[in-house]
mmCIF file of C-alpha atoms and ligand atoms in Angstrom:
data_model
loop_
_atom_site.group_PDB
_atom_site.id
_atom_site.type_symbol
_atom_site.label_atom_id
_atom_site.label_comp_id
_atom_site.label_asym_id
_atom_site.label_seq_id
_atom_site.Cartn_x
_atom_site.Cartn_y
_atom_site.Cartn_z
ATOM 1 C CA VAL J 240 -7.486 2.657 -4.731
ATOM 2 C CA TYR J 241 -9.753 1.237 -1.837
ATOM 3 C CA SER J 242 -13.240 0.100 -2.651
ATOM 4 C CA LEU J 243 -15.972 1.102 -0.587
ATOM 5 C CA ASP J 244 -16.390 -2.284 0.518
ATOM 6 C CA GLY J 245 -12.746 -2.138 1.547
ATOM 7 C CA TYR J 246 -13.140 0.754 3.807
ATOM 8 C CA LEU J 247 -16.003 -0.850 5.841
ATOM 9 C CA GLN J 248 -14.133 -4.115 6.105
ATOM 10 C CA MET J 249 -11.425 -2.022 7.542
ATOM 11 C CA ILE J 250 -13.837 -0.597 9.945
ATOM 12 C CA ALA J 251 -14.999 -4.225 10.821
ATOM 13 C CA ASP J 252 -11.786 -5.715 11.786
ATOM 14 C CA ARG J 253 -12.378 -5.577 15.563
ATOM 15 C CA PRO J 254 -8.762 -6.104 16.690
ATOM 16 C CA ARG J 255 -7.444 -3.343 14.484
ATOM 17 C CA ILE J 256 -10.330 -0.612 15.463
ATOM 18 C CA GLU J 257 -10.513 -1.596 18.826
ATOM 19 C CA ALA J 258 -6.681 -1.204 19.374
ATOM 20 C CA TYR J 259 -6.674 2.195 17.281
ATOM 21 C CA GLU J 260 -9.547 3.464 19.466
ATOM 22 C CA GLU J 261 -7.454 2.830 23.052
ATOM 23 C CA ALA J 262 -4.539 4.211 21.346
ATOM 24 C CA ILE J 263 -6.727 7.348 20.288
ATOM 25 C CA ARG J 264 -8.148 7.449 23.840
ATOM 26 C CA ARG J 265 -4.746 7.548 25.559
ATOM 27 C CA SER J 266 -3.237 10.067 23.274
ATOM 28 C CA VAL J 267 -6.215 13.050 22.699
ATOM 29 C CA PHE J 268 -6.532 15.079 25.465
ATOM 30 C CA PRO J 269 -9.732 17.288 26.123
ATOM 31 C CA GLY J 270 -9.647 20.129 23.066
ATOM 32 C CA ALA J 271 -6.420 18.303 20.914
ATOM 33 C CA THR J 272 -5.989 19.073 17.534
ATOM 34 C CA VAL J 273 -5.804 15.455 15.252
ATOM 35 C CA ALA J 274 -4.570 15.138 12.111
ATOM 36 C CA ASP J 275 -5.871 12.017 10.616
ATOM 37 C CA ILE J 276 -3.741 11.327 7.670
ATOM 38 C CA GLY J 277 -5.514 9.223 5.082
ATOM 39 C CA ALA J 278 -8.919 9.495 6.660
ATOM 40 C CA GLY J 279 -10.874 7.324 3.952
ATOM 41 C CA SER J 280 -14.270 6.653 5.831
ATOM 42 C CA GLY J 281 -13.518 9.025 8.317
ATOM 43 C CA ILE J 282 -13.342 6.489 11.239
ATOM 44 C CA MET J 283 -10.119 7.509 12.631
ATOM 45 C CA ALA J 284 -11.499 11.070 12.862
ATOM 46 C CA MET J 285 -14.759 10.330 14.207
ATOM 47 C CA LEU J 286 -13.104 8.127 16.940
ATOM 48 C CA ALA J 287 -10.699 11.124 17.960
ATOM 49 C CA CYS J 288 -13.797 13.155 18.554
ATOM 50 C CA ARG J 289 -15.519 10.592 20.478
ATOM 51 C CA HIS J 290 -12.544 10.958 22.882
ATOM 52 C CA GLY J 291 -12.406 14.606 23.251
ATOM 53 C CA ALA J 292 -10.752 16.187 20.174
ATOM 54 C CA GLY J 293 -11.498 19.730 19.883
ATOM 55 C CA HIS J 294 -10.921 19.529 16.059
ATOM 56 C CA VAL J 295 -9.675 17.280 13.329
ATOM 57 C CA TRP J 296 -7.995 17.738 9.848
ATOM 58 C CA ALA J 297 -9.143 14.711 7.926
ATOM 59 C CA ILE J 298 -6.792 14.467 5.025
ATOM 60 C CA GLU J 299 -7.938 11.994 1.988
ATOM 61 C CA PRO J 300 -7.728 12.519 -1.761
ATOM 62 C CA ALA J 301 -9.797 9.765 -2.858
ATOM 63 C CA ASP J 302 -13.482 10.281 -3.606
ATOM 64 C CA VAL J 303 -14.604 8.276 -0.595
ATOM 65 C CA VAL J 304 -14.537 11.690 1.168
ATOM 66 C CA GLU J 305 -18.090 12.480 -0.012
ATOM 67 C CA LEU J 306 -19.550 9.381 1.838
ATOM 68 C CA ALA J 307 -17.145 10.184 4.731
ATOM 69 C CA ARG J 308 -18.762 13.610 4.981
ATOM 70 C CA GLU J 309 -22.194 12.400 5.140
ATOM 71 C CA VAL J 310 -21.191 9.602 7.760
ATOM 72 C CA VAL J 311 -19.547 12.409 9.938
ATOM 73 C CA ARG J 312 -22.893 14.436 9.713
ATOM 74 C CA ALA J 313 -24.981 11.597 10.474
ATOM 75 C CA ASN J 314 -22.660 11.416 13.778
ATOM 76 C CA GLY J 315 -23.187 14.738 14.425
ATOM 77 C CA MET J 316 -19.606 15.704 14.334
ATOM 78 C CA GLU J 317 -19.277 18.108 11.289
ATOM 79 C CA SER J 318 -18.536 21.069 13.250
ATOM 80 C CA ARG J 319 -15.442 19.401 14.903
ATOM 81 C CA ILE J 320 -13.928 17.512 11.460
ATOM 82 C CA THR J 321 -12.651 19.485 8.942
ATOM 83 C CA PHE J 322 -12.011 17.078 5.345
ATOM 84 C CA ILE J 323 -9.023 18.334 3.128
ATOM 85 C CA THR J 324 -9.387 16.530 -0.255
ATOM 86 C CA LYS J 325 -5.552 16.251 -0.975
ATOM 87 C CA LYS J 326 -2.536 14.158 -0.357
ATOM 88 C CA SER J 327 -0.830 15.296 2.999
ATOM 89 C CA THR J 328 2.368 16.006 1.261
ATOM 90 C CA GLU J 329 0.413 19.023 -0.358
ATOM 91 C CA VAL J 330 -1.433 20.215 2.768
ATOM 92 C CA GLU J 331 -0.664 23.133 5.128
ATOM 93 C CA LEU J 332 -2.450 23.315 8.387
ATOM 94 C CA PRO J 333 -3.115 26.572 10.044
ATOM 95 C CA HIS J 334 -1.652 25.180 12.939
ATOM 96 C CA LYS J 335 0.236 21.886 13.665
ATOM 97 C CA ALA J 336 -1.943 18.933 15.335
ATOM 98 C CA ASP J 337 -1.077 17.531 18.767
ATOM 99 C CA VAL J 338 -1.860 13.895 17.608
ATOM 100 C CA MET J 339 -1.582 12.278 14.164
ATOM 101 C CA VAL J 340 -3.324 9.140 13.460
ATOM 102 C CA SER J 341 -3.032 7.210 10.430
ATOM 103 C CA ASP J 342 -3.353 3.677 8.654
ATOM 104 C CA LEU J 343 -1.681 3.945 5.181
ATOM 105 C CA ARG J 344 -0.324 0.336 5.109
ATOM 106 C CA GLY J 345 -1.285 -2.277 2.793
ATOM 107 C CA ILE J 346 -0.663 -5.898 3.518
ATOM 108 C CA LEU J 347 2.538 -4.698 4.926
ATOM 109 C CA PRO J 348 3.791 -1.192 5.845
ATOM 110 C CA LEU J 349 5.775 -1.136 2.784
ATOM 111 C CA HIS J 350 3.252 0.077 0.779
ATOM 112 C CA GLY J 351 3.284 2.930 -1.906
ATOM 113 C CA ASP J 352 4.410 6.273 -0.318
ATOM 114 C CA HIS J 353 3.243 5.420 3.389
ATOM 115 C CA ILE J 354 6.677 6.032 4.360
ATOM 116 C CA PRO J 355 7.164 9.189 2.811
ATOM 117 C CA SER J 356 4.338 10.722 3.458
ATOM 118 C CA ILE J 357 4.712 9.854 7.328
ATOM 119 C CA VAL J 358 8.157 11.552 7.220
ATOM 120 C CA ASP J 359 6.556 14.712 5.751
ATOM 121 C CA ALA J 360 3.603 14.786 8.056
ATOM 122 C CA ARG J 361 5.663 14.249 10.895
ATOM 123 C CA SER J 362 7.897 17.213 10.191
ATOM 124 C CA ARG J 363 5.353 19.747 8.897
ATOM 125 C CA LEU J 364 1.738 18.912 10.431
ATOM 126 C CA LEU J 365 2.559 17.476 13.853
ATOM 127 C CA ASN J 366 3.485 19.708 16.716
ATOM 128 C CA ALA J 367 7.172 19.008 18.273
ATOM 129 C CA GLY J 368 6.536 16.080 20.958
ATOM 130 C CA GLY J 369 3.085 15.457 19.316
ATOM 131 C CA THR J 370 1.837 11.652 19.383
ATOM 132 C CA GLN J 371 2.180 9.634 16.357
ATOM 133 C CA ILE J 372 -0.266 6.631 16.025
ATOM 134 C CA PRO J 373 1.326 4.078 15.179
ATOM 135 C CA GLY J 374 4.309 4.695 16.898
ATOM 136 C CA LYS J 375 6.401 1.789 15.181
ATOM 137 C CA ASP J 376 5.878 -1.501 13.037
ATOM 138 C CA VAL J 377 8.449 -4.470 13.139
ATOM 139 C CA LEU J 378 8.529 -6.930 10.296
ATOM 140 C CA HIS J 379 9.167 -10.535 10.670
ATOM 141 C CA VAL J 380 10.277 -13.379 8.212
ATOM 142 C CA ALA J 381 9.932 -17.089 8.856
ATOM 143 C CA ILE J 382 10.243 -20.144 5.777
ATOM 144 C CA ALA J 383 6.499 -21.425 5.470
ATOM 145 C CA ARG J 384 5.068 -24.350 4.206
ATOM 146 C CA ALA J 385 2.279 -22.987 1.704
ATOM 147 C CA ASP J 386 1.184 -25.592 -0.791
ATOM 148 C CA GLU J 387 -2.150 -23.973 -1.862
ATOM 149 C CA LEU J 388 -0.559 -20.442 -2.408
ATOM 150 C CA HIS J 389 2.585 -21.722 -4.431
ATOM 151 C CA PRO J 390 2.347 -21.025 -8.144
ATOM 152 C CA SER J 391 3.040 -24.408 -9.028
ATOM 153 C CA SER J 392 0.000 -25.686 -7.345
ATOM 154 C CA ILE J 393 -2.184 -22.732 -8.898
ATOM 155 C CA VAL J 394 -0.901 -23.731 -12.401
ATOM 156 C CA ARG J 395 -1.479 -27.547 -11.657
ATOM 157 C CA ARG J 396 -5.218 -26.743 -10.650
ATOM 158 C CA ALA J 397 -5.791 -24.474 -13.343
ATOM 159 C CA ARG J 398 -4.087 -27.263 -15.913
ATOM 160 C CA GLU J 399 -6.398 -29.868 -14.343
ATOM 161 C CA VAL J 400 -9.234 -27.717 -15.106
ATOM 162 C CA SER J 401 -8.498 -26.660 -18.584
ATOM 163 C CA GLY J 402 -6.244 -29.229 -19.910
ATOM 164 C CA VAL J 403 -3.949 -26.414 -20.925
ATOM 165 C CA ASP J 404 -0.061 -26.555 -20.431
ATOM 166 C CA LEU J 405 0.479 -23.252 -18.456
ATOM 167 C CA SER J 406 4.075 -24.039 -17.451
ATOM 168 C CA PRO J 407 5.426 -20.474 -19.411
ATOM 169 C CA VAL J 408 3.394 -18.365 -16.948
ATOM 170 C CA LEU J 409 5.413 -20.169 -13.722
ATOM 171 C CA ASP J 410 8.367 -17.872 -14.009
ATOM 172 C CA VAL J 411 6.379 -14.667 -14.064
ATOM 173 C CA LEU J 412 4.163 -15.918 -11.307
ATOM 174 C CA THR J 413 7.068 -16.812 -8.930
ATOM 175 C CA ARG J 414 8.172 -13.239 -8.977
ATOM 176 C CA ASN J 415 4.989 -12.087 -7.271
ATOM 177 C CA TRP J 416 4.184 -12.274 -3.733
ATOM 178 C CA THR J 417 0.696 -12.619 -2.377
ATOM 179 C CA LYS J 418 -1.542 -12.065 0.206
ATOM 180 C CA ALA J 419 -1.616 -15.040 2.557
ATOM 181 C CA LYS J 420 -4.186 -16.259 5.137
ATOM 182 C CA ARG J 421 -3.557 -17.954 8.206
ATOM 183 C CA GLU J 422 -5.341 -21.149 6.942
ATOM 184 C CA SER J 423 -2.746 -21.742 3.965
ATOM 185 C CA LEU J 424 0.308 -21.048 5.834
ATOM 186 C CA CYS J 425 2.728 -23.284 8.257
ATOM 187 C CA LEU J 426 5.761 -22.244 9.373
ATOM 188 C CA THR J 427 8.843 -24.599 9.102
ATOM 189 C CA SER J 428 11.074 -22.379 10.887
ATOM 190 C CA ALA J 429 11.432 -19.953 13.716
ATOM 191 C CA PRO J 430 10.760 -16.252 12.684
ATOM 192 C CA VAL J 431 13.377 -13.491 12.751
ATOM 193 C CA GLN J 432 13.004 -9.802 12.989
ATOM 194 C CA ILE J 433 14.004 -8.075 9.679
ATOM 195 C CA ALA J 434 13.025 -4.480 10.231
ATOM 196 C CA GLU J 435 11.682 -1.963 12.858
ATOM 197 C CA LEU J 436 10.203 0.878 11.220
ATOM 198 C CA ASP J 437 10.063 3.592 14.366
ATOM 199 C CA TYR J 438 7.704 6.247 12.721
ATOM 200 C CA GLY J 439 9.124 8.713 15.279
ATOM 201 C CA HIS J 440 12.743 8.425 13.657
ATOM 202 C CA VAL J 441 12.346 6.719 10.401
ATOM 203 C CA THR J 442 13.571 8.785 7.194
ATOM 204 C CA SER J 443 14.332 6.012 4.486
ATOM 205 C CA PRO J 444 11.324 4.011 2.715
ATOM 206 C CA ASP J 445 13.464 1.219 1.991
ATOM 207 C CA ILE J 446 14.793 -1.856 3.984
ATOM 208 C CA SER J 447 17.565 -4.201 3.688
ATOM 209 C CA ALA J 448 18.349 -7.278 5.923
ATOM 210 C CA SER J 449 20.474 -10.697 6.022
ATOM 211 C CA VAL J 450 19.335 -13.020 8.431
ATOM 212 C CA GLU J 451 19.655 -16.833 9.424
ATOM 213 C CA LEU J 452 17.123 -19.230 9.952
ATOM 214 C CA GLU J 453 16.952 -22.700 11.048
ATOM 215 C CA ILE J 454 14.336 -25.460 9.777
ATOM 216 C CA GLU J 455 12.545 -26.873 12.643
ATOM 217 C CA ASN J 456 9.569 -28.624 10.705
ATOM 218 C CA GLU J 457 10.835 -30.929 7.994
ATOM 219 C CA GLY J 458 9.321 -31.501 4.413
ATOM 220 C CA ARG J 459 8.387 -29.280 1.945
ATOM 221 C CA SER J 460 8.490 -25.806 2.165
ATOM 222 C CA HIS J 461 7.499 -23.045 -0.362
ATOM 223 C CA GLY J 462 8.975 -19.749 0.376
ATOM 224 C CA LEU J 463 8.787 -16.916 2.900
ATOM 225 C CA VAL J 464 6.169 -15.468 4.788
ATOM 226 C CA VAL J 465 6.361 -11.569 5.898
ATOM 227 C CA TRP J 466 4.231 -9.907 8.582
ATOM 228 C CA PHE J 467 4.245 -6.977 10.864
ATOM 229 C CA ASP J 468 3.541 -6.265 14.364
ATOM 230 C CA THR J 469 2.540 -3.010 15.385
ATOM 231 C CA GLU J 470 2.780 -1.072 18.683
ATOM 232 C CA LEU J 471 0.458 2.002 18.109
ATOM 233 C CA VAL J 472 1.413 3.698 21.145
ATOM 234 C CA GLU J 473 3.186 1.944 24.277
ATOM 235 C CA GLY J 474 1.034 -0.613 25.731
ATOM 236 C CA VAL J 475 -1.523 -0.699 22.733
ATOM 237 C CA ALA J 476 -0.199 -3.428 20.116
ATOM 238 C CA PHE J 477 -1.602 -6.058 17.854
ATOM 239 C CA SER J 478 0.117 -8.852 15.727
ATOM 240 C CA ASN J 479 -0.234 -10.142 12.220
ATOM 241 C CA ALA J 480 2.004 -13.416 12.971
ATOM 242 C CA PRO J 481 0.692 -16.291 11.148
ATOM 243 C CA ASP J 482 -0.367 -17.975 14.281
ATOM 244 C CA LYS J 483 -2.745 -15.304 15.268
ATOM 245 C CA PRO J 484 -6.276 -14.717 13.501
ATOM 246 C CA ASP J 485 -6.275 -13.001 10.303
ATOM 247 C CA LEU J 486 -6.655 -9.176 10.318
ATOM 248 C CA ILE J 487 -7.393 -7.138 7.497
ATOM 249 C CA TYR J 488 -3.713 -7.053 6.599
ATOM 250 C CA CYS J 489 -2.862 -10.712 6.574
ATOM 251 C CA ARG J 490 0.537 -11.823 5.834
ATOM 252 C CA ALA J 491 2.961 -11.571 2.701
ATOM 253 C CA PHE J 492 3.993 -14.782 0.845
ATOM 254 C CA PHE J 493 7.165 -14.630 -1.216
ATOM 255 C CA PRO J 494 7.354 -17.698 -3.259
ATOM 256 C CA TRP J 495 10.614 -19.949 -4.306
ATOM 257 C CA PRO J 496 10.722 -20.875 -7.901
ATOM 258 C CA SER J 497 9.724 -24.148 -6.658
ATOM 259 C CA PRO J 498 8.854 -26.179 -3.767
ATOM 260 C CA THR J 499 12.074 -27.567 -1.876
ATOM 261 C CA GLU J 500 12.208 -30.485 0.333
ATOM 262 C CA LEU J 501 14.311 -29.448 3.759
ATOM 263 C CA ARG J 502 15.402 -31.470 6.849
ATOM 264 C CA SER J 503 15.340 -30.212 10.299
ATOM 265 C CA GLY J 504 18.704 -28.285 10.957
ATOM 266 C CA ASP J 505 19.275 -27.050 7.639
ATOM 267 C CA ARG J 506 20.120 -23.689 7.514
ATOM 268 C CA VAL J 507 18.483 -20.800 5.464
ATOM 269 C CA SER J 508 20.472 -17.595 4.818
ATOM 270 C CA LEU J 509 18.008 -14.752 3.432
ATOM 271 C CA THR J 510 18.680 -11.362 2.147
ATOM 272 C CA ILE J 511 15.545 -9.577 1.978
ATOM 273 C CA ASP J 512 15.675 -5.943 0.046
ATOM 274 C CA ALA J 513 12.667 -3.486 -0.534
ATOM 275 C CA ARG J 514 13.211 -0.227 -2.462
ATOM 276 C CA LEU J 515 10.593 2.476 -3.056
ATOM 277 C CA VAL J 516 10.488 3.195 -6.758
ATOM 278 C CA GLU J 517 8.147 5.903 -8.012
ATOM 279 C CA GLY J 518 5.563 4.878 -5.566
ATOM 280 C CA GLU J 519 5.945 1.030 -5.489
ATOM 281 C CA TYR J 520 8.031 -1.597 -3.755
ATOM 282 C CA LEU J 521 10.708 -3.179 -5.698
ATOM 283 C CA TRP J 522 11.384 -6.361 -3.652
ATOM 284 C CA ARG J 523 14.598 -8.978 -3.792
ATOM 285 C CA TRP J 524 14.703 -12.165 -1.688
ATOM 286 C CA LYS J 525 17.879 -14.169 -2.072
ATOM 287 C CA THR J 526 17.881 -17.402 -0.627
ATOM 288 C CA THR J 527 20.396 -20.039 0.315
ATOM 289 C CA ILE J 528 19.739 -23.314 1.834
ATOM 290 C CA VAL J 529 22.658 -25.352 3.429
ATOM 291 C CA GLY J 530 21.586 -28.975 4.151
ATOM 292 C CA GLY J 531 23.257 -31.256 6.843
ATOM 293 C CA THR J 532 25.294 -33.117 4.166
ATOM 294 C CA GLY J 533 27.011 -29.463 2.884
ATOM 295 C CA SER J 534 24.528 -29.351 -0.203
ATOM 296 C CA HIS J 535 23.539 -26.015 -1.224
ATOM 297 C CA VAL J 536 20.717 -24.558 -2.957
ATOM 298 C CA SER J 537 20.206 -20.650 -4.017
ATOM 299 C CA PHE J 538 17.698 -18.583 -5.394
ATOM 300 C CA ASP J 539 17.801 -14.838 -6.398
ATOM 301 C CA GLN J 540 14.343 -13.575 -7.092
ATOM 302 C CA SER J 541 12.604 -10.022 -7.325
ATOM 303 C CA ASN J 542 9.364 -8.937 -8.350
ATOM 304 C CA LEU J 543 10.951 -6.633 -11.396
ATOM 305 C CA GLY J 544 9.257 -8.567 -14.164
ATOM 306 C CA GLY J 545 6.236 -9.753 -12.331
ATOM 307 C CA SER J 546 3.925 -8.810 -14.853
ATOM 308 C CA PRO J 547 3.644 -9.346 -18.381
ATOM 309 C CA LEU J 548 4.973 -6.233 -20.358
ATOM 310 C CA HIS J 549 4.374 -5.901 -23.763
ATOM 311 C CA ALA J 550 7.409 -5.376 -25.821
ATOM 312 C CA SER J 551 6.075 -2.233 -27.709
ATOM 313 C CA ARG J 552 5.502 -0.560 -24.326
ATOM 314 C CA LEU J 553 9.212 -1.393 -23.224
ATOM 315 C CA ARG J 554 10.300 -0.001 -26.783
ATOM 316 C CA ARG J 555 8.830 3.425 -25.741
ATOM 317 C CA HIS J 556 10.956 3.718 -23.151
ATOM 318 C CA ALA J 557 13.984 3.459 -25.045
ATOM 319 C CA SER J 558 16.179 6.216 -25.772
ATOM 320 C CA SER J 559 16.407 5.573 -29.101
ATOM 321 C CA TYR J 560 12.613 5.678 -29.565
ATOM 322 C CA VAL J 561 11.234 8.420 -32.133
ATOM 323 C CA ALA J 562 7.465 8.817 -30.994
ATOM 324 C CA SER J 563 4.882 9.836 -33.935
ATOM 325 C CA PRO J 564 3.564 12.970 -34.272
ATOM 326 C CA TRP J 565 0.390 13.446 -32.178
ATOM 327 C CA ALA J 566 -2.234 12.982 -35.228
ATOM 328 C CA GLY J 567 -5.829 13.494 -33.923
ATOM 329 C CA LYS J 568 -4.816 15.150 -30.594
ATOM 330 C CA GLU J 569 -4.611 18.580 -31.804
ATOM 331 C CA ILE J 570 -7.858 19.445 -29.885
ATOM 332 C CA GLU J 571 -6.057 18.012 -26.631
ATOM 333 C CA ILE J 572 -3.066 20.419 -27.765
ATOM 334 C CA GLU J 573 -5.579 23.648 -27.647
ATOM 335 C CA ILE J 574 -7.099 22.810 -24.564
ATOM 336 C CA LEU J 575 -3.733 22.142 -22.935
ATOM 337 C CA ARG J 576 -2.796 25.520 -24.018
ATOM 338 C CA ARG J 577 -5.902 27.418 -22.502
ATOM 339 C CA ILE J 578 -5.264 25.743 -19.104
ATOM 340 C CA ASP J 579 -3.851 28.767 -17.542
ATOM 341 C CA GLY J 580 -5.419 28.874 -13.880
ATOM 342 C CA ARG J 581 -7.881 31.644 -14.895
ATOM 343 C CA ARG J 582 -10.237 29.828 -17.686
ATOM 344 C CA SER J 583 -13.048 27.526 -16.445
ATOM 345 C CA ASN J 584 -13.987 24.514 -18.398
ATOM 346 C CA HIS J 585 -16.944 26.302 -19.855
ATOM 347 C CA ASP J 586 -14.828 29.240 -21.041
ATOM 348 C CA ILE J 587 -12.455 26.783 -22.998
ATOM 349 C CA ALA J 588 -14.998 24.728 -24.082
ATOM 350 C CA ILE J 589 -16.748 27.761 -25.630
ATOM 351 C CA GLU J 590 -13.065 29.011 -27.067
ATOM 352 C CA VAL J 591 -12.634 25.204 -28.992
ATOM 353 C CA ALA J 592 -16.067 24.315 -29.586
ATOM 354 C CA ASP J 593 -15.825 24.932 -33.501
ATOM 355 C CA GLN J 594 -12.772 22.722 -33.623
ATOM 356 C CA CYS J 595 -14.802 19.827 -31.887
ATOM 357 C CA GLY J 596 -17.959 20.239 -33.518
ATOM 358 C CA GLY J 597 -19.912 21.920 -31.143
ATOM 359 C CA TYR J 598 -19.724 23.395 -27.369
ATOM 360 C CA GLU J 599 -21.069 19.777 -26.061
ATOM 361 C CA GLU J 600 -18.494 17.777 -27.445
ATOM 362 C CA ALA J 601 -16.053 20.341 -26.475
ATOM 363 C CA PHE J 602 -17.183 20.538 -22.989
ATOM 364 C CA ARG J 603 -17.105 16.728 -22.599
ATOM 365 C CA GLN J 604 -13.476 16.762 -23.877
ATOM 366 C CA VAL J 605 -12.441 19.584 -21.742
ATOM 367 C CA SER J 606 -13.922 18.114 -18.561
ATOM 368 C CA THR J 607 -12.535 14.686 -19.284
ATOM 369 C CA LEU J 608 -8.910 15.989 -19.652
ATOM 370 C CA VAL J 609 -9.024 18.478 -16.720
ATOM 371 C CA ASP J 610 -10.187 15.500 -14.517
ATOM 372 C CA LEU J 611 -7.239 13.409 -15.839
ATOM 373 C CA LEU J 612 -4.560 15.976 -15.219
ATOM 374 C CA GLU J 613 -6.038 17.194 -11.650
ATOM 375 C CA GLY J 614 -6.147 13.454 -10.817
ATOM 376 C CA ARG J 615 -2.430 13.086 -11.745
ATOM 377 C CA LYS J 616 -1.825 15.660 -8.915
ATOM 378 C CA THR J 617 -3.201 13.429 -6.128
HETATM 379 C C1 LIG O 793 -5.804 1.743 4.325
HETATM 380 S S1 LIG O 793 -6.823 3.321 3.879
HETATM 381 C C2 LIG O 793 -7.222 3.685 5.660
HETATM 382 C C3 LIG O 793 -8.599 4.282 5.892
HETATM 383 C C4 LIG O 793 -9.027 4.908 7.417
HETATM 384 N N1 LIG O 793 -8.073 5.950 7.855
HETATM 385 C C5 LIG O 793 -9.175 3.673 8.058
HETATM 386 O O1 LIG O 793 -8.213 3.400 8.938
HETATM 387 O O2 LIG O 793 -9.760 2.683 8.228
HETATM 388 C C6 LIG O 793 -5.722 4.649 3.747
HETATM 389 C C7 LIG O 793 -6.195 5.599 3.187
HETATM 390 O O3 LIG O 793 -5.249 6.807 2.983
HETATM 391 C C8 LIG O 793 -5.208 7.459 1.827
HETATM 392 N N2 LIG O 793 -3.802 8.162 1.509
HETATM 393 C C9 LIG O 793 -2.732 7.336 1.159
HETATM 394 N N3 LIG O 793 -1.729 8.310 1.115
HETATM 395 C C10 LIG O 793 -2.253 9.165 1.593
HETATM 396 C C11 LIG O 793 -1.620 10.734 1.943
HETATM 397 N N4 LIG O 793 -0.049 11.003 1.624
HETATM 398 N N5 LIG O 793 -2.318 11.710 2.452
HETATM 399 C C12 LIG O 793 -3.804 11.415 2.650
HETATM 400 N N6 LIG O 793 -4.508 10.110 2.089
HETATM 401 C C13 LIG O 793 -3.590 9.139 2.027
HETATM 402 C C14 LIG O 793 -5.663 6.422 0.691
HETATM 403 O O4 LIG O 793 -6.516 6.923 -0.203
HETATM 404 C C15 LIG O 793 -6.532 5.496 1.522
HETATM 405 O O5 LIG O 793 -7.965 6.141 1.656
#
């Protein structure tokens, strides 16, 4: 879920918007039909109209669409942009689009259902031979010094302020990767490529790469930094490399368990896996450092267990767990029974009013439950 402020910051990211506008300008021919997947504020749809689109399907399930409609109206484009308030995977278009534009990435392109959504939209919503923006993203990794970002520094600073020993959180913290700005990173190796996501052909949302790097900048290193460069269409690109100014995406910093002293010429072998599991990426990053003297250090980390999970919640997933009867929730069961694709909220509220102590309370419960259930579909 993006905040309104987040949508505006995405629009204010000049290199990103200028590159997208140039890619749209080169791809949208007069009268073209465009599918804007994840329209958000409607910015890409409006840029497509500016460059001659005949019609844009602006597909966006989030509530921001209501503001986007107003923005489109304020720019006089309402007759050429149709908003569809669904996920692209649930949308049927009357005819396929000539151009499909999207930015469903987070800090990295491996973000939620980005890739499955693109794979689906490419085959169902785009004309054969139509243009996809972006065309491809290329992921890179390097070793980095990132003293301020490393969990050990965060725990130390928190301890200095509070006087409390926070070391028990260190293990969980080092399973999490974080957003890294340019000023917090100094590369200690040259980068290498770990994946190319060619959106015209990609089918799997997962990546797996094994690479070798050499330390060039001796001293402490704190982990890996991963970023992507994009080619929106041929000849229109931007880069999130750590030596470039920060774009909205920044980079991902994967910490090692502790800061590690390295010498020039040390070899670092990395295996990086990212697997999409129920809409979230499970990352594993394995590091082996071989020093000049033959010394060996290995780390095997994963974001599994990267947030505290209460034991009682974990138990609920056990095959032996016996759930207690749904006491106090009978009314919800009554409401659920009546949701049949014909009755309105009002109809249901009238039917369960007696059990709820009156129509108003019944209506509140019906609309809350319906909103919850419908929300799950998007
Ligand atoms: C990073 S924002 C981009 C907003 C806008 N297109 C831009 O570039 O500034 C991604 C948007 O895509 C939406 N989204 C994610 N997956 C989607 C899907 N499969 N279909 C439609 N919208 C999706 C999110 O709700 C979010 O509003």
